[in-house]
Tab-separated table of C-alpha atoms in Angstrom:
chain	number	residue	atom	x	y	z
A	15	UNK	CA	-16.716	-42.441	-22.281
A	16	UNK	CA	-19.750	-43.709	-20.378
A	17	UNK	CA	-19.842	-47.564	-20.235
A	18	UNK	CA	-22.781	-49.251	-21.948
A	19	UNK	CA	-24.951	-52.021	-20.478
A	20	UNK	CA	-22.646	-54.745	-21.774
A	21	UNK	CA	-19.635	-53.130	-20.137
A	22	UNK	CA	-21.549	-52.718	-16.873
A	23	UNK	CA	-22.513	-56.425	-16.899
A	24	UNK	CA	-18.900	-57.418	-17.650
A	25	UNK	CA	-17.626	-55.242	-14.807
A	26	UNK	CA	-20.125	-56.728	-12.374
A	27	UNK	CA	-19.014	-60.197	-13.438
A	28	UNK	CA	-15.357	-59.154	-12.922
A	29	UNK	CA	-16.126	-58.035	-9.366
A	30	UNK	CA	-16.037	-54.229	-9.831
A	31	UNK	CA	-18.020	-52.438	-7.167
A	32	UNK	CA	-21.342	-51.054	-8.270
A	33	UNK	CA	-23.798	-48.815	-6.407
A	34	UNK	CA	-25.383	-50.587	-3.488
A	35	UNK	CA	-27.393	-49.723	-0.404
A	36	UNK	CA	-25.401	-48.829	2.743
A	37	UNK	CA	-27.860	-48.749	5.633
A	38	UNK	CA	-27.411	-46.887	8.904
A	39	UNK	CA	-27.344	-50.190	10.744
A	40	UNK	CA	-24.414	-51.379	8.668
A	41	UNK	CA	-22.503	-48.125	9.273
A	42	UNK	CA	-23.134	-48.302	13.012
A	43	UNK	CA	-21.474	-51.707	13.225
A	44	UNK	CA	-18.012	-50.092	12.778
A	45	UNK	CA	-16.732	-47.855	15.661
A	46	UNK	CA	-15.994	-44.233	14.702
A	47	UNK	CA	-12.297	-44.597	15.580
A	48	UNK	CA	-11.952	-47.472	13.137
A	49	UNK	CA	-13.883	-45.504	10.518
A	50	UNK	CA	-11.433	-42.596	10.833
A	51	UNK	CA	-8.428	-44.922	10.750
A	52	UNK	CA	-9.784	-46.748	7.727
A	53	UNK	CA	-10.555	-43.463	6.006
A	54	UNK	CA	-6.965	-42.194	6.124
A	55	UNK	CA	-5.300	-45.570	5.564
A	56	UNK	CA	-7.390	-46.087	2.417
A	57	UNK	CA	-7.345	-42.458	1.272
A	58	UNK	CA	-6.609	-43.278	-2.369
A	59	UNK	CA	-8.294	-46.693	-2.367
A	60	UNK	CA	-11.153	-46.616	-4.873
A	61	UNK	CA	-12.340	-50.220	-4.513
A	62	UNK	CA	-15.280	-49.248	-2.278
A	63	UNK	CA	-17.038	-47.274	-5.016
A	64	UNK	CA	-17.529	-47.586	-8.733
A	65	UNK	CA	-16.697	-44.741	-11.083
A	66	UNK	CA	-19.683	-42.412	-11.239
A	67	UNK	CA	-20.526	-43.651	-14.734
A	68	UNK	CA	-21.517	-47.010	-13.140
A	69	UNK	CA	-23.755	-45.454	-10.490
A	70	UNK	CA	-27.191	-44.443	-11.742
A	71	UNK	CA	-28.593	-44.089	-15.213
A	72	UNK	CA	-26.296	-41.530	-16.842
A	73	UNK	CA	-26.943	-40.676	-20.461
A	74	UNK	CA	-24.000	-39.456	-22.539
A	75	UNK	CA	-25.525	-36.000	-22.709
A	76	UNK	CA	-26.206	-35.779	-18.959
A	77	UNK	CA	-22.806	-37.135	-17.948
A	78	UNK	CA	-20.735	-34.976	-20.255
A	79	UNK	CA	-22.837	-31.918	-19.443
A	80	UNK	CA	-21.935	-32.517	-15.799
A	81	UNK	CA	-18.260	-33.127	-16.539
A	82	UNK	CA	-17.745	-30.225	-18.953
A	83	UNK	CA	-19.556	-27.820	-16.626
A	84	UNK	CA	-17.366	-28.849	-13.663
A	85	UNK	CA	-14.177	-28.527	-15.702
A	86	UNK	CA	-15.178	-25.077	-16.969
A	87	UNK	CA	-15.984	-23.942	-13.418
A	88	UNK	CA	-12.592	-25.237	-12.254
A	89	UNK	CA	-10.819	-23.400	-15.089
A	90	UNK	CA	-12.520	-20.124	-14.166
A	91	UNK	CA	-11.861	-20.669	-10.459
A	92	UNK	CA	-8.212	-21.321	-11.293
A	93	UNK	CA	-7.866	-18.202	-13.463
A	94	UNK	CA	-9.428	-15.783	-10.958
A	95	UNK	CA	-6.799	-16.353	-8.198
A	96	UNK	CA	-3.980	-16.104	-10.744
A	97	UNK	CA	-5.293	-12.689	-11.810
A	98	UNK	CA	-5.702	-11.602	-8.173
A	99	UNK	CA	-2.139	-12.642	-7.336
A	100	UNK	CA	-0.834	-10.785	-10.391
A	101	UNK	CA	-2.731	-7.697	-9.251
A	102	UNK	CA	-1.289	-7.933	-5.727
A	103	UNK	CA	2.201	-8.370	-7.130
A	104	UNK	CA	1.985	-5.275	-9.325
A	105	UNK	CA	0.086	-3.063	-6.883
A	106	UNK	CA	1.768	-3.215	-3.479
A	107	UNK	CA	-0.431	-0.364	-2.222
A	108	UNK	CA	-3.679	-2.366	-2.351
A	109	UNK	CA	-5.004	-2.692	1.225
A	110	UNK	CA	-6.248	-5.842	2.976
A	111	UNK	CA	-3.717	-8.243	1.438
A	112	UNK	CA	-4.666	-10.921	3.970
A	113	UNK	CA	-8.297	-10.943	2.882
A	114	UNK	CA	-7.230	-11.059	-0.770
A	115	UNK	CA	-5.057	-14.119	-0.098
A	116	UNK	CA	-7.873	-15.845	1.775
A	117	UNK	CA	-10.152	-15.310	-1.207
A	118	UNK	CA	-7.420	-16.739	-3.461
A	119	UNK	CA	-7.246	-19.903	-1.328
A	120	UNK	CA	-11.036	-20.134	-1.062
A	121	UNK	CA	-11.579	-19.845	-4.831
A	122	UNK	CA	-8.789	-22.313	-5.636
A	123	UNK	CA	-10.230	-24.908	-3.267
A	124	UNK	CA	-13.741	-24.408	-4.638
A	125	UNK	CA	-12.375	-24.991	-8.129
A	126	UNK	CA	-10.535	-28.139	-7.084
A	127	UNK	CA	-13.746	-29.648	-5.657
A	128	UNK	CA	-15.353	-29.242	-9.089
A	129	UNK	CA	-12.319	-30.755	-10.851
A	130	UNK	CA	-12.325	-33.785	-8.540
A	131	UNK	CA	-16.088	-34.113	-8.967
A	132	UNK	CA	-15.592	-34.412	-12.728
A	133	UNK	CA	-12.678	-36.842	-12.323
A	134	UNK	CA	-14.788	-39.144	-10.111
A	135	UNK	CA	-16.651	-40.242	-13.240
A	136	UNK	CA	-13.539	-42.383	-13.952
A	137	UNK	CA	-11.552	-42.420	-10.688
A	138	UNK	CA	-13.806	-42.583	-7.583
A	139	UNK	CA	-11.545	-40.828	-5.036
A	140	UNK	CA	-14.417	-39.977	-2.717
A	141	UNK	CA	-12.192	-39.864	0.374
A	142	UNK	CA	-9.881	-37.288	-1.220
A	143	UNK	CA	-12.979	-35.359	-2.307
A	144	UNK	CA	-14.258	-35.347	1.270
A	145	UNK	CA	-10.936	-33.983	2.631
A	146	UNK	CA	-10.841	-31.343	-0.075
A	147	UNK	CA	-14.357	-30.253	0.816
A	148	UNK	CA	-13.378	-30.064	4.510
A	149	UNK	CA	-10.419	-27.830	3.620
A	150	UNK	CA	-12.742	-25.676	1.516
A	151	UNK	CA	-15.196	-25.422	4.409
A	152	UNK	CA	-12.464	-24.391	6.886
A	153	UNK	CA	-11.005	-21.752	4.555
A	154	UNK	CA	-14.529	-20.518	3.785
A	155	UNK	CA	-15.293	-19.976	7.482
A	156	UNK	CA	-11.961	-18.215	8.056
A	157	UNK	CA	-12.592	-16.001	5.018
A	158	UNK	CA	-16.062	-15.061	6.272
A	159	UNK	CA	-14.613	-14.180	9.698
A	160	UNK	CA	-11.764	-12.125	8.185
A	161	UNK	CA	-14.223	-10.313	5.928
A	162	UNK	CA	-16.488	-9.618	8.921
A	163	UNK	CA	-13.535	-8.125	10.851
A	164	UNK	CA	-12.417	-6.093	7.839
A	165	UNK	CA	-15.820	-4.649	6.869
A	166	UNK	CA	-15.769	-1.805	9.462
A	167	UNK	CA	-12.410	-0.614	8.108
A	168	UNK	CA	-13.716	-0.843	4.544
A	169	UNK	CA	-16.894	1.079	5.433
A	170	UNK	CA	-14.842	3.774	7.189
A	171	UNK	CA	-12.552	4.200	4.198
A	172	UNK	CA	-13.233	7.211	2.046
A	173	UNK	CA	-14.995	6.698	-1.252
A	174	UNK	CA	-13.644	7.701	-4.653
A	175	UNK	CA	-16.027	10.671	-4.645
A	176	UNK	CA	-14.675	11.814	-1.269
A	177	UNK	CA	-11.106	11.524	-2.560
A	178	UNK	CA	-12.042	13.573	-5.622
A	179	UNK	CA	-13.574	16.252	-3.395
A	180	UNK	CA	-10.436	16.256	-1.234
A	181	UNK	CA	-8.231	16.608	-4.314
A	182	UNK	CA	-10.386	19.489	-5.563
A	183	UNK	CA	-10.121	21.256	-2.188
A	184	UNK	CA	-6.368	20.748	-2.070
A	185	UNK	CA	-6.048	22.084	-5.600
A	186	UNK	CA	-7.885	25.259	-4.582
A	187	UNK	CA	-5.660	25.626	-1.504
A	188	UNK	CA	-2.524	25.051	-3.593
A	189	UNK	CA	-3.630	27.666	-6.106
A	190	UNK	CA	-4.223	30.163	-3.297
A	191	UNK	CA	-0.856	29.345	-1.752
A	192	UNK	CA	0.840	29.742	-5.118
A	193	UNK	CA	-0.847	33.110	-5.586
A	194	UNK	CA	0.129	34.198	-2.069
A	195	UNK	CA	3.700	33.026	-2.601
A	196	UNK	CA	3.863	34.970	-5.853
A	197	UNK	CA	2.554	38.132	-4.169
A	198	UNK	CA	4.992	37.768	-1.282
A	199	UNK	CA	7.841	37.145	-3.697
A	200	UNK	CA	6.892	40.201	-5.754
A	201	UNK	CA	6.496	42.319	-2.628
A	202	UNK	CA	9.938	41.199	-1.432
A	203	UNK	CA	11.469	41.870	-4.831
A	204	UNK	CA	9.953	45.346	-5.149
A	205	UNK	CA	10.769	46.393	-1.568
A	206	UNK	CA	14.076	44.459	-1.645
A	207	UNK	CA	13.316	42.540	1.552
A	208	UNK	CA	14.459	38.941	1.861
A	209	UNK	CA	14.063	36.273	4.523
A	210	UNK	CA	16.706	33.948	5.938
A	211	UNK	CA	17.026	31.071	8.400
A	212	UNK	CA	19.983	29.272	9.988
A	213	UNK	CA	19.728	25.859	11.671
A	214	UNK	CA	22.274	25.890	14.496
A	215	UNK	CA	22.271	22.092	14.828
A	216	UNK	CA	22.785	21.144	11.181
A	217	UNK	CA	24.521	24.418	10.195
A	218	UNK	CA	22.221	24.576	7.195
A	219	UNK	CA	21.296	28.027	5.868
A	220	UNK	CA	18.351	29.144	3.757
A	221	UNK	CA	18.013	32.510	2.000
A	222	UNK	CA	15.217	33.863	-0.149
A	223	UNK	CA	16.081	34.958	-3.676
A	224	UNK	CA	15.918	38.656	-2.762
A	225	UNK	CA	18.989	38.357	-0.503
A	226	UNK	CA	20.916	36.839	-3.404
A	227	UNK	CA	19.826	39.804	-5.499
A	228	UNK	CA	20.825	42.346	-2.836
A	229	UNK	CA	24.327	40.866	-2.540
A	230	UNK	CA	24.495	40.165	-6.292
A	231	UNK	CA	25.155	36.471	-5.710
A	232	UNK	CA	24.350	33.598	-8.106
A	233	UNK	CA	21.582	31.278	-6.888
A	234	UNK	CA	24.007	28.339	-6.626
A	235	UNK	CA	26.279	30.253	-4.238
A	236	UNK	CA	27.507	27.927	-1.406
A	237	UNK	CA	25.605	29.338	1.580
A	238	UNK	CA	26.847	26.778	4.086
A	239	UNK	CA	30.407	27.989	3.582
A	240	UNK	CA	29.651	31.493	4.905
A	241	UNK	CA	27.479	33.393	7.367
A	242	UNK	CA	24.911	36.083	6.712
A	243	UNK	CA	27.539	38.659	7.607
A	244	UNK	CA	30.411	37.360	5.520
A	245	UNK	CA	29.637	40.182	3.074
A	246	UNK	CA	29.288	42.854	5.768
A	247	UNK	CA	32.140	45.358	5.824
A	248	UNK	CA	34.794	44.863	8.511
A	249	UNK	CA	33.785	47.909	10.557
A	250	UNK	CA	30.259	46.490	11.068
A	251	UNK	CA	31.089	42.773	11.291
A	252	UNK	CA	32.099	42.679	14.975
A	253	UNK	CA	28.849	44.326	16.052
A	254	UNK	CA	26.828	41.999	13.849
A	255	UNK	CA	28.545	38.857	15.163
A	256	UNK	CA	28.000	39.991	18.772
A	257	UNK	CA	24.288	40.393	18.045
A	258	UNK	CA	24.156	36.827	16.707
A	259	UNK	CA	26.044	35.441	19.721
A	260	UNK	CA	23.705	37.198	22.189
A	261	UNK	CA	20.705	35.820	20.351
A	262	UNK	CA	22.081	32.288	20.723
A	263	UNK	CA	23.233	32.606	24.343
A	264	UNK	CA	20.628	35.004	25.820
A	265	UNK	CA	17.737	34.908	23.327
A	266	UNK	CA	18.124	38.602	22.445
A	267	UNK	CA	16.624	39.806	19.134
A	268	UNK	CA	18.502	42.321	17.002
A	269	UNK	CA	17.844	45.063	14.477
A	270	UNK	CA	20.993	46.465	12.819
A	271	UNK	CA	21.815	48.830	9.970
A	272	UNK	CA	25.001	47.742	8.229
A	273	UNK	CA	27.022	48.269	5.075
A	274	UNK	CA	27.525	45.176	2.940
A	275	UNK	CA	29.776	44.612	-0.041
A	276	UNK	CA	28.189	42.832	-3.003
A	277	UNK	CA	29.960	40.218	-5.086
A	278	UNK	CA	30.822	42.879	-7.658
A	279	UNK	CA	32.400	45.113	-4.984
A	280	UNK	CA	29.553	47.595	-4.617
A	281	UNK	CA	28.747	48.961	-1.118
A	282	UNK	CA	25.103	48.921	-0.070
A	283	UNK	CA	23.303	49.839	3.142
A	284	UNK	CA	21.229	46.974	4.546
A	285	UNK	CA	18.982	46.457	7.529
A	286	UNK	CA	19.268	43.100	9.290
A	287	UNK	CA	16.853	41.812	11.911
A	288	UNK	CA	16.844	38.435	13.585
A	289	UNK	CA	15.272	36.433	16.383
A	290	UNK	CA	15.994	33.078	18.026
A	291	UNK	CA	13.744	30.007	17.752
A	292	UNK	CA	13.558	27.484	20.591
A	293	UNK	CA	12.959	23.744	20.837
A	294	UNK	CA	10.695	22.060	23.416
A	295	UNK	CA	13.498	22.217	25.997
A	296	UNK	CA	13.906	25.971	25.654
A	297	UNK	CA	17.178	25.703	23.753
A	298	UNK	CA	17.897	28.014	20.823
A	299	UNK	CA	18.101	25.819	17.733
A	300	UNK	CA	17.448	28.255	14.878
A	301	UNK	CA	17.834	31.913	13.954
A	302	UNK	CA	15.427	33.601	11.574
A	303	UNK	CA	15.050	37.140	10.257
A	304	UNK	CA	14.980	39.542	7.315
A	305	UNK	CA	17.633	41.284	5.232
A	306	UNK	CA	16.565	44.542	3.551
A	307	UNK	CA	18.222	46.919	1.116
A	308	UNK	CA	17.884	50.430	2.607
A	309	UNK	CA	20.540	52.084	0.443
A	310	UNK	CA	17.986	54.352	-1.272
A	311	UNK	CA	16.814	55.676	2.098
A	312	UNK	CA	20.307	56.306	3.381
């Protein structure tokens, strides 16, 4: 509580420091080096000042209004960084983490200056308050600089509206691609033409569904355990394998009519075409082509 006049008189009699005039001439008598040394050696020494209640004519209302306001500001300044840190912890994709952390430090320090300002009414730690304000000033300047350097990147970032427009455009493109894929799939199914690709480096094979249908194979059939011509009848297999080898060694495309045997044992005429694909060094790394059921024409 604020001391009354009787308490103030008793404190003065007991030798407690009260507000007094400190002229420039008096301050100039002490060299700056000694002032700095004295400052840090007496950092928590409060004998040079009275509690703020003893300095000036504070009414209860005025003093507690000051104190409660400072404490409330500190509480808010303490809560904001906690919420920001929780947000950064849960959302790792938020950009500019460094600027966020600088704002956390800046707000915390601002809050602490208000808390110390309220505490000085009873404990006059003016030196600690001065250091805290210096730290706040330094962090404030660094935050301003970081924000200045970050602003161009923020201004160049796309807005929510631009992202929504991009999503809408991509949705239209995806719908068109889906429609095109459906038409191609239907065209392949009706004409019984399928596509295939073999990666010569990884030995991985890819077939379209139509080839599975032509050879009457289940969709989970282990492709990497066979070649495209594993189901070609023996009399055509040598010619087919030679065509593949020439494509790999000499880059020669092929177009062959063959008889294949389906999984159920049925013979079917097929047309197989293929061409080599090269890497940047001119080496054949993939083979790609089509596989077509021509039994009805034969």
